[in-house]
Amino acid sequence: MFAFRQPIMESRNESRNESRNESRKLRNIGIIAHVDAGKTTTSERILFYTGASHRLGEVHDGAATMDFDPQEQARGITINSAATTVFWHGHQINLIDTPGHIDFNIEVNRSLRVLDGAVVVFDGVAGVEPQTETNWRLADHYRVPRLAFINKLDRTGADFLRVAGMIEERLGVVPLVLQLPIGREGDFHGVVDLVAMQALLWQGGTGYVTDAVPQALAEQAAAWRQRLLETLAEQDDALLEDYLAGREPAGDALRAAIRRATISGAVVPVLAGSAFKNKGVEPLLDAVTAYLPAPGEAGRHAVSADADQPLVALAFKVVHDAHGTLTFVRVYRGRLAAGDTVLNAGSGKRERVARLYEMHADRKQELRVAVAGDIVAIAGLKATITGDTLTDPAHPMVLETIDTPEPVIDVAIEPKSQSDQAGLSRGLQVLVQEDPSLRLRLDPQSGQTLLSGMGELQLEVTLEKLRTRFHVEVTVGRPQVAYRETLTRAAEVRYLHRKQSGGPGQYAEVVLRFEPLARGEGVRFESRISGGAVPREFVPAVEAGIRRAAAQGVLAGYPVVDVQAILLDGSYHERDSSALAFETAAAAALREAARQAAPVVLEPVMSVEVVTPADHVGDVIGELHRRRGMVRGQLQRGGGNTTVVQAHVPLASMFGYIGSLRALTSGRASFAMQLDHYAAAPAAAVVEMAG
């Protein structure tokens, strides 16, 4: 007997009031995926099925609601994370659609920092792709519970169970299969719901019908249902008792067990669908409300989600538009109202909240008050940046900030005319504030302004924003690799800085030990001074001198990283010692230590994944070897007709690779890459070293 289910278009005001009064009915989720897995299309279908949009926005038409930036519409990719609010069965869902391209990974990073759950979208053909793994590790870092949505099951070569196996093998998690697809590839038209043991069938229109499990899938469904129960019984004592007694758990008890296991991170529920073909989105929304946590429920954050306690909120994104600055914040505790004065706990500055908004992509809806769990935008903040904590002025506290990745590529930029100089400075200041993964610095040798980022596409997008948003024309140098330097041995130096020039003298003596650190540790400083050999007021100057010298390099002018400096001893003069003298001495000590510590230049090494027709594998591997690549493995895809070649290749060798790859494979291959690690570069592979 068929039962037809229409999508529920709820009264948004009624749902909002219900949800704000009951925090357990609020979900803060992100949609994350590798580029082209169908992430934004899934978000667009969620908007449609929840009634937030009355049309189906398509990415390929440049009409996606969530991709509202002109560059996103022109390029057909997501560049900026976009927030919106929808309602489903009385639940309020704050949703952030994030970019899939590695160059814009900062957007995924800062979104996961403030979200309670995530939907990870997988391509039903490609499965687990490089950016999926990067995003998954970020979600692990922030301990975000996840659902897996295997998308594009209508495409040729799609294989739901193969991708579920890849999730287990490559991501190291326990996939909890909740659905099985009905029909393969172009015939995909429904799923078997293993929790309710019924079929959900899409037969045109915007809803689905329920029916009995097809006879042809009955045996497979029973086996996967048993596997579902066994997996949960291993994680849940209450379910284990029923399982051992041979009792079938009731639907609500089973769903409660799935929820507990998901929130704890023991399992990842796996669902099936084709968002583009409008199949599987409603059950996905049901799973979001049923299995992902409400604010405070997962216990991930340092504060309770109590609306009656003093305010604690985290600023995770800053954007500038024609009307001013908008600061996106997650309210963790307390209440926030328009007109409130809040304390930036890091800087100690007070800020006034002019207006509060609930965001719907590029549209704003004004709010009077936000409470614990809400994600909102604030107008009026002047000195708040990404990662700042906003609190009640009487109860300051600082939350863990948001880590930003180190850039791997530089371009030199300068204004085309003198009239562009002021606009360039203002534009760069705004864009770096909006995107903390962009860096600006002055090349000490050439005097040029260097803009650094995560990849060529990110820098290309940034330069286009300078032209279109700030009407600035710039001259751009060829992209250069962002090399680094480090020390490979420990060294201890004593350095005396003494200068007498007739007036007040300069005197500072420091004893410093420099030690190499593991990759990614940056520059660390520690003082072990005792007995006042170096007065406490001069110790920060010692650290400042080390960091200044590290920024300018000791070998070839590239920043020094992964080094620890330990201040062991020193001496000072009552009249001639100063902060400047100790800063100068510390900088010279680092340069002196470098002569003893075997410095090397480090280059970024990329994890490269090339998808190529099987008959071009030899050519692809040969080209990677010519580019100093090291092939790590090969995977078969699409019944053996397609091969995925995985390799580590220095970034310096990857410029122009797309043209070579297209020529080798007649345009049939593609590739993706992301930073994997820094490694010592051979002398012949880098620019001529200074000194």
XYZ file of C-alpha atoms in Angstrom:
691
model
C 0.000 0.000 0.000
C 1.541 3.293 -1.073
C 1.679 6.238 1.332
C 2.566 9.572 -0.267
C 4.624 12.087 1.686
C 4.755 15.717 0.608
C 7.610 17.935 1.807
C 6.505 20.059 4.739
C 6.481 23.809 4.076
C 6.215 25.153 7.615
C 5.217 28.522 8.963
C 8.633 30.055 9.545
C 7.501 32.377 12.342
C 5.781 29.595 14.270
C 8.757 27.276 13.847
C 11.208 29.996 14.848
C 9.325 30.768 18.050
C 9.067 27.078 18.969
C 12.744 26.470 18.251
C 14.003 29.507 20.162
C 12.056 28.368 23.210
C 13.448 24.830 23.090
C 17.182 24.592 22.430
C 16.974 20.842 21.771
C 15.119 21.702 18.550
C 18.015 23.756 17.186
C 20.678 22.265 14.908
C 23.809 24.085 13.744
C 25.207 22.126 10.815
C 27.635 22.537 7.929
C 27.625 20.959 4.484
C 31.191 19.926 3.571
C 32.673 17.988 0.650
C 35.326 17.779 -2.030
C 34.748 20.173 -4.917
C 32.032 18.962 -7.362
C 30.595 16.337 -5.003
C 27.236 18.127 -5.108
C 27.460 20.006 -1.830
C 25.853 23.278 -2.923
C 23.186 21.427 -4.918
C 22.337 19.524 -1.722
C 22.103 22.836 0.150
C 19.828 24.262 -2.549
C 17.510 21.245 -2.296
C 17.384 21.667 1.478
C 16.262 25.274 0.960
C 13.553 24.109 -1.436
C 12.200 21.221 0.623
C 12.058 23.298 3.801
C 10.186 26.100 2.052
C 13.005 28.631 2.402
C 13.157 28.883 -1.406
C 10.356 28.429 -3.908
C 12.640 27.621 -6.817
C 15.385 25.084 -7.413
C 18.647 27.030 -7.739
C 21.199 25.294 -9.955
C 24.957 25.766 -9.628
C 25.595 25.181 -13.344
C 23.125 27.968 -14.252
C 24.773 30.434 -11.834
C 21.427 30.611 -10.010
C 22.273 28.927 -6.689
C 20.954 30.903 -3.714
C 23.983 30.036 -1.580
C 26.520 30.962 -4.303
C 25.539 34.621 -4.513
C 28.984 36.147 -5.108
C 29.462 37.122 -8.796
C 32.725 35.148 -8.972
C 30.982 32.060 -7.568
C 28.278 32.351 -10.203
C 30.829 32.877 -12.987
C 33.127 30.032 -11.920
C 30.442 27.568 -10.816
C 32.170 26.867 -7.481
C 31.676 27.935 -3.876
C 34.276 30.448 -2.690
C 32.713 31.842 0.481
C 30.855 29.979 3.202
C 27.222 31.089 3.271
C 24.834 30.830 6.211
C 21.066 30.433 6.184
C 18.262 29.285 8.478
C 15.575 26.745 7.605
C 12.875 24.867 9.525
C 11.973 21.186 9.377
C 9.352 19.443 11.547
C 9.516 22.138 14.216
C 13.315 22.199 14.270
C 15.357 25.281 13.394
C 18.425 24.369 11.314
C 21.203 26.934 10.963
C 23.057 25.736 7.875
C 26.460 26.801 6.533
C 27.390 25.776 2.979
C 31.190 25.658 2.705
C 33.622 25.639 -0.249
C 35.019 22.373 -1.559
C 38.200 23.741 -3.155
C 41.373 23.422 -1.069
C 42.357 27.057 -1.722
C 39.371 28.189 0.371
C 39.747 25.661 3.180
C 39.856 28.427 5.800
C 36.083 28.720 5.261
C 35.601 25.063 6.240
C 37.989 25.444 9.171
C 36.256 28.375 10.808
C 32.781 27.010 10.102
C 33.526 23.654 11.754
C 34.904 25.523 14.765
C 31.428 26.883 15.592
C 29.115 24.113 14.308
C 27.602 21.252 16.292
C 27.304 18.776 13.407
C 28.071 18.289 9.732
C 26.759 16.561 6.630
C 29.641 15.263 4.523
C 28.657 14.823 0.877
C 30.419 12.119 -1.158
C 30.385 11.655 -4.919
C 28.824 8.227 -5.539
C 31.384 7.546 -8.289
C 34.583 9.141 -6.934
C 33.985 8.286 -3.277
C 36.503 9.627 -0.754
C 38.511 12.383 -2.484
C 41.497 14.429 -1.240
C 39.549 17.420 0.064
C 37.079 15.057 1.740
C 39.960 13.670 3.786
C 41.208 17.156 4.690
C 37.752 18.269 5.789
C 37.267 15.031 7.712
C 40.481 15.633 9.669
C 39.299 19.154 10.479
C 35.997 17.756 11.745
C 37.981 15.245 13.834
C 40.052 18.114 15.255
C 36.938 19.983 16.354
C 35.142 16.722 17.372
C 32.139 17.418 15.152
C 29.590 14.553 14.810
C 28.829 13.763 11.160
C 26.372 12.210 8.732
C 27.588 10.867 5.383
C 25.395 11.514 2.321
C 26.496 9.487 -0.718
C 25.280 11.632 -3.601
C 25.041 11.358 -7.386
C 23.885 7.720 -7.275
C 22.117 8.281 -10.610
C 25.486 8.627 -12.426
C 27.192 5.927 -14.453
C 29.687 4.093 -12.252
C 28.038 5.073 -8.952
C 28.356 2.379 -6.274
C 26.891 3.109 -2.832
C 28.409 0.169 -0.949
C 31.856 0.696 -2.490
C 31.872 4.306 -1.252
C 30.676 3.171 2.189
C 33.650 0.806 2.241
C 36.002 3.647 1.252
C 34.656 5.717 4.155
C 35.590 2.926 6.541
C 38.986 2.205 4.964
C 40.292 5.675 4.152
C 38.708 7.709 6.938
C 39.097 5.130 9.695
C 35.518 5.326 11.008
C 32.619 2.931 11.530
C 30.033 3.633 8.800
C 26.484 2.883 9.952
C 24.532 2.169 6.752
C 20.948 3.361 7.297
C 19.744 3.039 3.693
C 20.292 0.927 0.606
C 19.704 2.314 -2.902
C 16.856 0.962 -5.039
C 17.988 0.827 -8.658
C 21.465 1.462 -10.020
C 22.864 4.444 -11.907
C 20.203 5.898 -14.231
C 17.558 3.612 -12.707
C 18.145 4.875 -9.145
C 14.716 5.866 -7.851
C 14.510 5.141 -4.131
C 16.067 3.789 -0.947
C 15.362 1.067 1.561
C 15.108 2.623 5.029
C 16.807 0.037 7.264
C 15.536 1.668 10.468
C 11.839 1.492 9.535
C 12.349 -1.414 7.070
C 10.350 0.205 4.299
C 10.999 1.547 0.819
C 11.012 5.261 0.000
C 10.293 5.808 -3.703
C 10.538 9.009 -5.745
C 8.311 8.892 -8.810
C 8.317 12.481 -10.023
C 7.041 15.565 -8.250
C 8.564 16.844 -5.032
C 7.645 14.120 -2.545
C 8.107 10.396 -2.117
C 5.908 7.389 -1.421
C 6.502 4.644 1.110
C 6.040 0.995 0.231
C 7.180 -2.464 1.271
C 10.812 -3.415 0.707
C 11.134 -4.772 -2.873
C 11.323 -8.578 -2.902
C 14.566 -8.478 -4.892
C 16.239 -6.532 -2.054
C 14.602 -8.266 0.901
C 17.505 -10.601 1.680
C 20.152 -7.873 1.302
C 18.097 -5.453 3.409
C 17.670 -8.046 6.181
C 21.433 -8.666 6.233
C 22.270 -4.953 6.450
C 19.568 -4.434 9.091
C 21.234 -7.173 11.151
C 24.621 -5.532 10.632
C 23.124 -2.208 11.769
C 21.824 -3.781 14.989
C 25.114 -5.588 15.672
C 27.145 -2.405 15.204
C 24.910 -0.453 17.565
C 24.849 -3.258 20.137
C 28.641 -3.035 20.313
C 28.329 0.655 21.206
C 25.157 0.794 23.324
C 24.519 -1.190 26.510
C 20.745 -0.676 26.412
C 20.517 -2.023 22.876
C 22.949 -4.844 23.635
C 20.581 -6.243 26.267
C 17.703 -6.379 23.766
C 19.957 -7.791 21.047
C 21.249 -10.649 23.225
C 17.696 -11.439 24.304
C 16.616 -11.637 20.666
C 14.240 -8.660 21.002
C 13.826 -6.298 18.028
C 14.249 -2.712 19.264
C 11.307 -0.376 18.695
C 11.745 2.424 16.171
C 12.173 5.184 18.770
C 14.644 3.112 20.822
C 16.660 2.327 17.698
C 16.755 5.945 16.615
C 17.797 7.004 20.124
C 20.669 4.503 20.028
C 21.773 5.791 16.611
C 21.691 9.323 17.984
C 23.826 8.455 21.014
C 26.395 6.612 18.890
C 26.549 9.448 16.336
C 27.001 12.205 18.909
C 29.716 10.225 20.698
C 31.578 9.772 17.407
C 31.392 5.978 17.607
C 29.619 5.718 14.225
C 28.836 7.800 11.151
C 25.345 7.209 9.699
C 25.435 6.758 5.914
C 22.543 7.797 3.660
C 21.951 7.612 -0.093
C 20.575 9.985 -2.715
C 20.865 12.168 -5.769
C 20.313 15.791 -4.796
C 20.275 17.007 -8.400
C 17.471 14.544 -9.201
C 15.590 15.474 -5.972
C 16.022 12.073 -4.364
C 17.030 11.485 -0.752
C 16.941 15.042 0.586
C 13.882 14.725 2.872
C 15.272 11.630 4.683
C 18.579 13.486 5.027
C 16.772 16.339 6.783
C 15.030 13.800 9.006
C 18.440 12.360 9.899
C 19.847 15.825 10.699
C 17.102 16.474 13.244
C 17.090 12.899 14.582
C 20.814 12.162 14.918
C 22.909 15.339 15.028
C 23.276 17.170 18.365
C 21.565 20.258 19.691
C 23.776 23.067 21.082
C 25.641 21.884 24.162
C 24.555 18.268 23.722
C 27.877 16.939 22.418
C 29.898 18.547 25.219
C 32.516 19.849 22.751
C 32.769 23.418 23.973
C 34.234 24.994 27.090
C 30.958 26.593 28.189
C 27.419 25.350 28.729
C 24.649 26.372 26.338
C 22.756 28.232 29.065
C 20.858 31.309 27.917
C 20.580 32.609 31.503
C 24.333 32.760 32.155
C 26.708 35.625 31.172
C 27.367 36.071 27.455
C 30.134 34.157 25.666
C 30.311 34.295 21.844
C 32.975 33.636 19.210
C 33.505 35.756 16.096
C 34.291 33.372 13.248
C 33.941 35.480 10.114
C 34.111 39.137 9.074
C 32.681 40.465 5.801
C 32.458 43.950 4.358
C 29.674 45.141 2.094
C 28.319 48.449 0.867
C 26.592 49.032 4.224
C 29.589 48.371 6.474
C 31.086 45.471 8.399
C 29.219 42.312 9.371
C 30.729 40.027 12.013
C 29.384 36.476 12.161
C 29.285 35.062 15.679
C 28.232 31.867 17.413
C 26.545 32.576 20.745
C 27.673 29.828 23.101
C 26.155 31.112 26.331
C 23.845 33.893 27.435
C 21.942 36.414 25.346
C 22.944 39.114 22.887
C 20.692 42.027 21.958
C 20.937 45.026 19.663
C 22.328 47.943 21.649
C 24.382 45.763 24.010
C 27.971 46.626 24.870
C 30.262 43.598 24.764
C 33.892 43.045 25.705
C 36.452 41.726 23.220
C 38.133 39.514 25.816
C 41.364 39.192 23.849
C 42.037 42.858 23.155
C 40.233 44.292 26.198
C 38.252 46.699 23.986
C 34.522 47.286 24.349
C 32.257 47.215 21.306
C 28.637 48.195 20.779
C 26.226 45.901 18.936
C 24.353 48.182 16.537
C 22.131 45.519 14.915
C 21.638 41.761 14.909
C 20.730 39.756 11.825
C 19.687 36.244 10.937
C 21.381 35.572 7.606
C 19.852 33.921 4.551
C 22.838 33.804 2.170
C 23.100 37.475 1.074
C 19.778 38.527 2.655
C 19.478 39.832 6.222
C 16.539 39.519 8.612
C 16.813 41.752 11.672
C 16.581 40.164 15.125
C 15.971 41.726 18.529
C 17.884 39.122 20.515
C 20.064 36.047 19.999
C 20.364 33.314 22.606
C 22.769 30.477 23.363
C 23.135 28.254 20.293
C 22.300 30.918 17.715
C 24.545 31.855 14.784
C 23.970 35.485 13.833
C 25.643 38.468 12.180
C 26.411 41.696 14.060
C 26.628 45.156 12.513
C 28.640 47.839 14.232
C 31.744 46.085 15.530
C 34.898 48.028 14.687
C 37.877 46.094 16.075
C 36.753 42.448 16.164
C 38.443 39.915 13.884
C 38.151 36.203 13.198
C 38.760 34.170 16.351
C 37.967 36.920 18.902
C 35.822 36.097 21.952
C 32.987 38.484 22.859
C 31.741 38.370 26.447
C 29.767 40.114 29.147
C 32.146 42.904 30.312
C 31.714 41.753 33.927
C 32.567 38.115 33.147
C 35.481 37.962 30.646
C 36.819 34.665 29.316
C 38.695 33.672 26.170
C 37.659 30.725 23.989
C 40.064 28.701 21.886
C 40.782 30.687 18.747
C 40.661 29.527 15.119
C 43.868 28.174 13.590
C 44.785 29.463 10.150
C 47.017 27.567 7.713
C 50.361 28.873 6.530
C 50.336 30.127 2.897
C 52.299 28.249 0.255
C 52.383 30.653 -2.678
C 53.288 34.352 -3.138
C 52.701 36.992 -5.774
C 54.251 40.442 -5.896
C 51.684 43.196 -6.491
C 51.924 46.915 -7.081
C 49.414 49.549 -8.258
C 49.402 50.351 -11.963
C 49.203 54.065 -11.213
C 49.763 56.386 -8.276
C 46.008 56.982 -8.058
C 45.503 53.281 -7.282
C 47.858 53.289 -4.270
C 45.326 54.339 -1.612
C 42.653 51.995 -2.982
C 45.114 49.111 -3.048
C 46.092 49.596 0.600
C 42.473 49.798 1.725
C 41.389 46.868 -0.437
C 44.170 44.594 0.784
C 43.440 45.501 4.394
C 39.769 44.551 3.973
C 40.451 41.319 2.069
C 43.064 40.088 4.550
C 40.638 40.814 7.385
C 37.934 38.808 5.607
C 40.259 35.886 4.798
C 42.868 35.170 7.508
C 44.618 32.620 5.254
C 45.827 35.541 3.104
C 49.016 37.238 4.311
C 50.714 40.495 3.369
C 54.393 41.226 3.847
C 57.127 43.412 2.446
C 60.002 41.625 0.709
C 63.084 42.981 2.524
C 65.273 42.504 -0.554
C 63.104 43.886 -3.364
C 60.827 46.196 -1.348
C 57.810 44.691 -3.130
C 54.476 43.967 -1.464
C 53.931 40.191 -1.395
C 50.441 38.702 -1.171
C 50.534 35.104 0.046
C 47.813 32.471 -0.029
C 46.907 28.804 -0.293
C 46.934 28.487 -4.077
C 46.769 30.161 -7.459
C 42.958 30.169 -7.563
C 42.649 31.925 -4.201
C 45.107 34.628 -5.285
C 43.362 34.973 -8.648
C 40.003 35.462 -6.904
C 41.534 37.995 -4.498
C 43.023 40.051 -7.323
C 39.682 40.012 -9.141
C 38.014 41.337 -5.967
C 40.529 44.182 -5.913
C 39.478 45.090 -9.430
C 35.703 44.703 -9.100
C 35.051 45.702 -5.478
C 37.714 48.358 -4.973
C 38.255 49.443 -8.613
C 42.029 49.014 -8.296
C 44.223 47.907 -11.178
C 47.439 46.134 -10.188
C 50.531 44.713 -11.813
C 51.077 41.141 -10.678
C 54.312 39.181 -10.688
C 54.599 35.510 -11.554
C 53.452 33.219 -8.695
C 56.346 32.111 -6.498
C 56.592 29.255 -4.046
C 56.476 30.313 -0.383
C 59.709 28.668 0.741
C 60.669 28.465 4.412
C 63.915 27.922 6.298
C 64.722 25.893 9.387
C 67.637 24.685 11.473
C 68.596 21.027 11.435
C 70.840 20.975 14.522
C 70.792 22.525 17.976
C 73.130 25.409 18.693
C 73.902 27.517 21.754
C 75.320 31.006 21.383
C 76.390 33.841 23.647
C 76.068 37.231 21.982
C 77.112 40.572 23.379
C 75.720 43.740 21.800
C 77.700 46.792 22.910
C 77.689 50.174 21.258
C 79.151 53.458 22.500
C 78.817 56.499 20.262
C 79.348 59.453 22.523
C 75.823 59.625 23.843
C 73.821 56.954 25.725
C 75.299 53.545 25.031
C 73.666 50.225 24.159
C 74.445 47.081 26.129
C 72.787 43.646 26.083
C 74.151 40.150 26.454
C 72.099 37.013 25.822
C 72.770 33.294 25.953
C 70.300 31.459 23.734
C 69.865 27.842 22.744
C 68.116 27.116 19.440
C 66.603 23.690 18.752
C 64.792 22.307 15.675
C 61.108 21.394 16.105
C 58.759 19.084 14.236
C 57.224 20.387 11.007
C 54.312 22.751 11.552
C 55.370 23.915 15.023
C 56.330 27.464 13.994
C 58.657 29.561 16.170
C 58.544 29.068 19.938
C 60.220 31.032 22.708
C 60.915 30.077 26.313
C 62.728 31.950 29.067
C 64.654 29.987 31.701
C 66.243 33.056 33.268
C 66.673 32.989 37.029
C 68.267 35.450 39.384
C 67.663 38.533 37.246
C 70.502 38.041 34.780
C 68.153 39.606 32.235
C 65.495 41.839 33.850
C 61.942 40.655 33.244
C 60.993 43.821 31.376
C 63.586 42.975 28.679
C 62.533 39.344 28.107
C 59.696 40.258 25.656
C 62.247 42.257 23.662
C 64.417 39.142 23.352
C 61.452 37.235 21.914
C 60.614 40.147 19.578
C 64.190 40.176 18.246
C 64.139 36.450 17.540
C 60.810 36.683 15.713
C 61.994 39.689 13.693
C 65.139 37.874 12.586
C 63.152 34.695 11.857
C 60.773 36.611 9.588
C 63.705 37.822 7.467
C 65.463 34.460 7.233
C 69.001 33.398 8.009
C 69.986 31.624 4.798
C 68.129 32.942 1.753
C 65.688 35.493 3.128
C 62.768 33.087 3.657
C 60.967 33.002 7.034
C 62.443 30.620 9.612
C 60.002 28.071 11.043
C 59.954 25.066 13.367
C 62.583 26.393 15.778
C 62.523 26.777 19.543
C 64.577 29.528 21.188
C 65.421 29.189 24.890
C 66.832 32.160 26.798
C 69.331 30.676 29.292
C 71.408 33.564 30.589
C 72.662 37.053 29.904
C 73.741 40.305 31.462
C 72.715 43.954 31.450
C 73.999 47.446 32.273
C 72.135 49.757 34.671
C 72.300 52.763 32.316
C 72.976 51.441 28.817
C 70.597 48.470 28.589
C 67.246 48.914 26.837
C 64.547 46.884 25.115
C 66.017 47.899 21.741
C 69.480 46.654 22.772
C 68.137 43.250 23.844
C 66.014 42.953 20.693
C 69.096 43.675 18.566
C 71.200 41.158 20.503
C 68.585 38.400 20.172
C 68.233 38.933 16.398
C 72.006 38.743 15.968
C 72.131 35.607 18.148
C 69.739 33.792 15.808
C 71.857 34.714 12.784
C 74.992 33.560 14.623
C 73.365 30.267 15.631
C 72.367 29.602 12.027
C 76.051 29.335 11.071
C 76.399 26.405 13.482
C 72.983 24.752 13.043
C 73.061 23.697 9.355
C 70.078 25.705 8.050
C 68.139 24.379 5.066
C 65.450 25.724 2.761
C 62.078 23.978 3.012
C 59.652 23.662 0.116
C 55.950 22.795 0.220
C 55.238 19.260 -1.002
C 51.722 18.666 -2.302
C 49.544 15.603 -2.120
C 48.473 15.181 -5.750
C 45.679 12.931 -7.014
C 45.378 12.498 -10.781
C 42.240 10.876 -12.229
C 43.075 9.528 -15.675
C 41.798 6.995 -18.211
C 43.631 3.713 -17.613
C 45.388 3.812 -21.000
C 47.243 7.031 -20.021
C 48.569 5.894 -16.637
C 52.150 5.388 -17.897
C 52.294 8.888 -19.378
C 50.883 10.442 -16.199
C 53.380 8.656 -13.951
C 56.268 9.590 -16.231
C 55.273 13.258 -16.134
C 55.005 13.205 -12.330
C 58.506 11.699 -12.098
C 59.844 14.455 -14.349
C 58.383 16.949 -11.889
C 60.265 15.376 -8.951
C 57.144 13.520 -7.884
C 57.020 10.337 -5.830
C 54.110 8.046 -6.771
C 52.513 6.578 -3.633
C 49.843 4.350 -5.124
C 47.141 3.671 -7.698
C 43.429 2.975 -7.284
C 40.976 1.625 -9.828
C 37.647 3.317 -10.372
C 34.671 2.811 -12.654
C 35.208 -0.893 -13.298
C 38.898 -0.464 -14.093
C 38.460 2.086 -16.895
C 39.715 4.928 -14.717
C 42.833 5.041 -12.545
C 43.590 7.384 -9.664
C 47.320 8.055 -9.312
C 48.398 9.367 -5.908
C 51.729 11.152 -5.532
C 53.763 13.647 -3.523
C 55.121 16.446 -5.737
C 56.912 19.701 -4.816
C 54.694 22.710 -5.442
C 57.482 24.391 -7.419
C 57.148 21.642 -10.033
C 53.359 21.889 -10.367
C 53.120 25.257 -12.121
C 51.688 24.696 -15.583
C 50.845 21.069 -14.838
C 47.236 21.299 -15.993
C 48.350 22.164 -19.541
C 50.772 19.238 -19.687
C 48.186 16.852 -18.274
C 45.587 17.856 -20.841
C 48.095 17.448 -23.649
C 49.133 13.989 -22.426
C 45.565 12.689 -22.058
C 43.724 14.624 -24.794
C 41.958 16.593 -22.073
C 40.488 13.485 -20.418
C 42.355 13.624 -17.084
C 41.970 15.919 -14.091
C 43.866 16.464 -10.863
C 43.531 17.898 -7.365
C 46.264 18.844 -4.934
C 46.683 20.144 -1.410
C 49.556 20.836 0.946
C 50.864 17.685 2.585
C 54.101 18.732 4.286
C 57.267 20.822 4.027
C 60.547 19.052 3.158
C 64.143 20.107 2.607
C 64.571 21.330 -0.968
C 67.571 20.411 -3.121
C 69.749 23.445 -3.764
C 69.186 23.301 -7.525
C 65.399 23.462 -7.104
C 65.190 26.837 -5.355
C 66.229 30.353 -6.190
C 69.822 31.378 -5.610
C 70.337 31.679 -1.870
C 71.484 34.868 -0.280
C 74.865 34.919 1.426
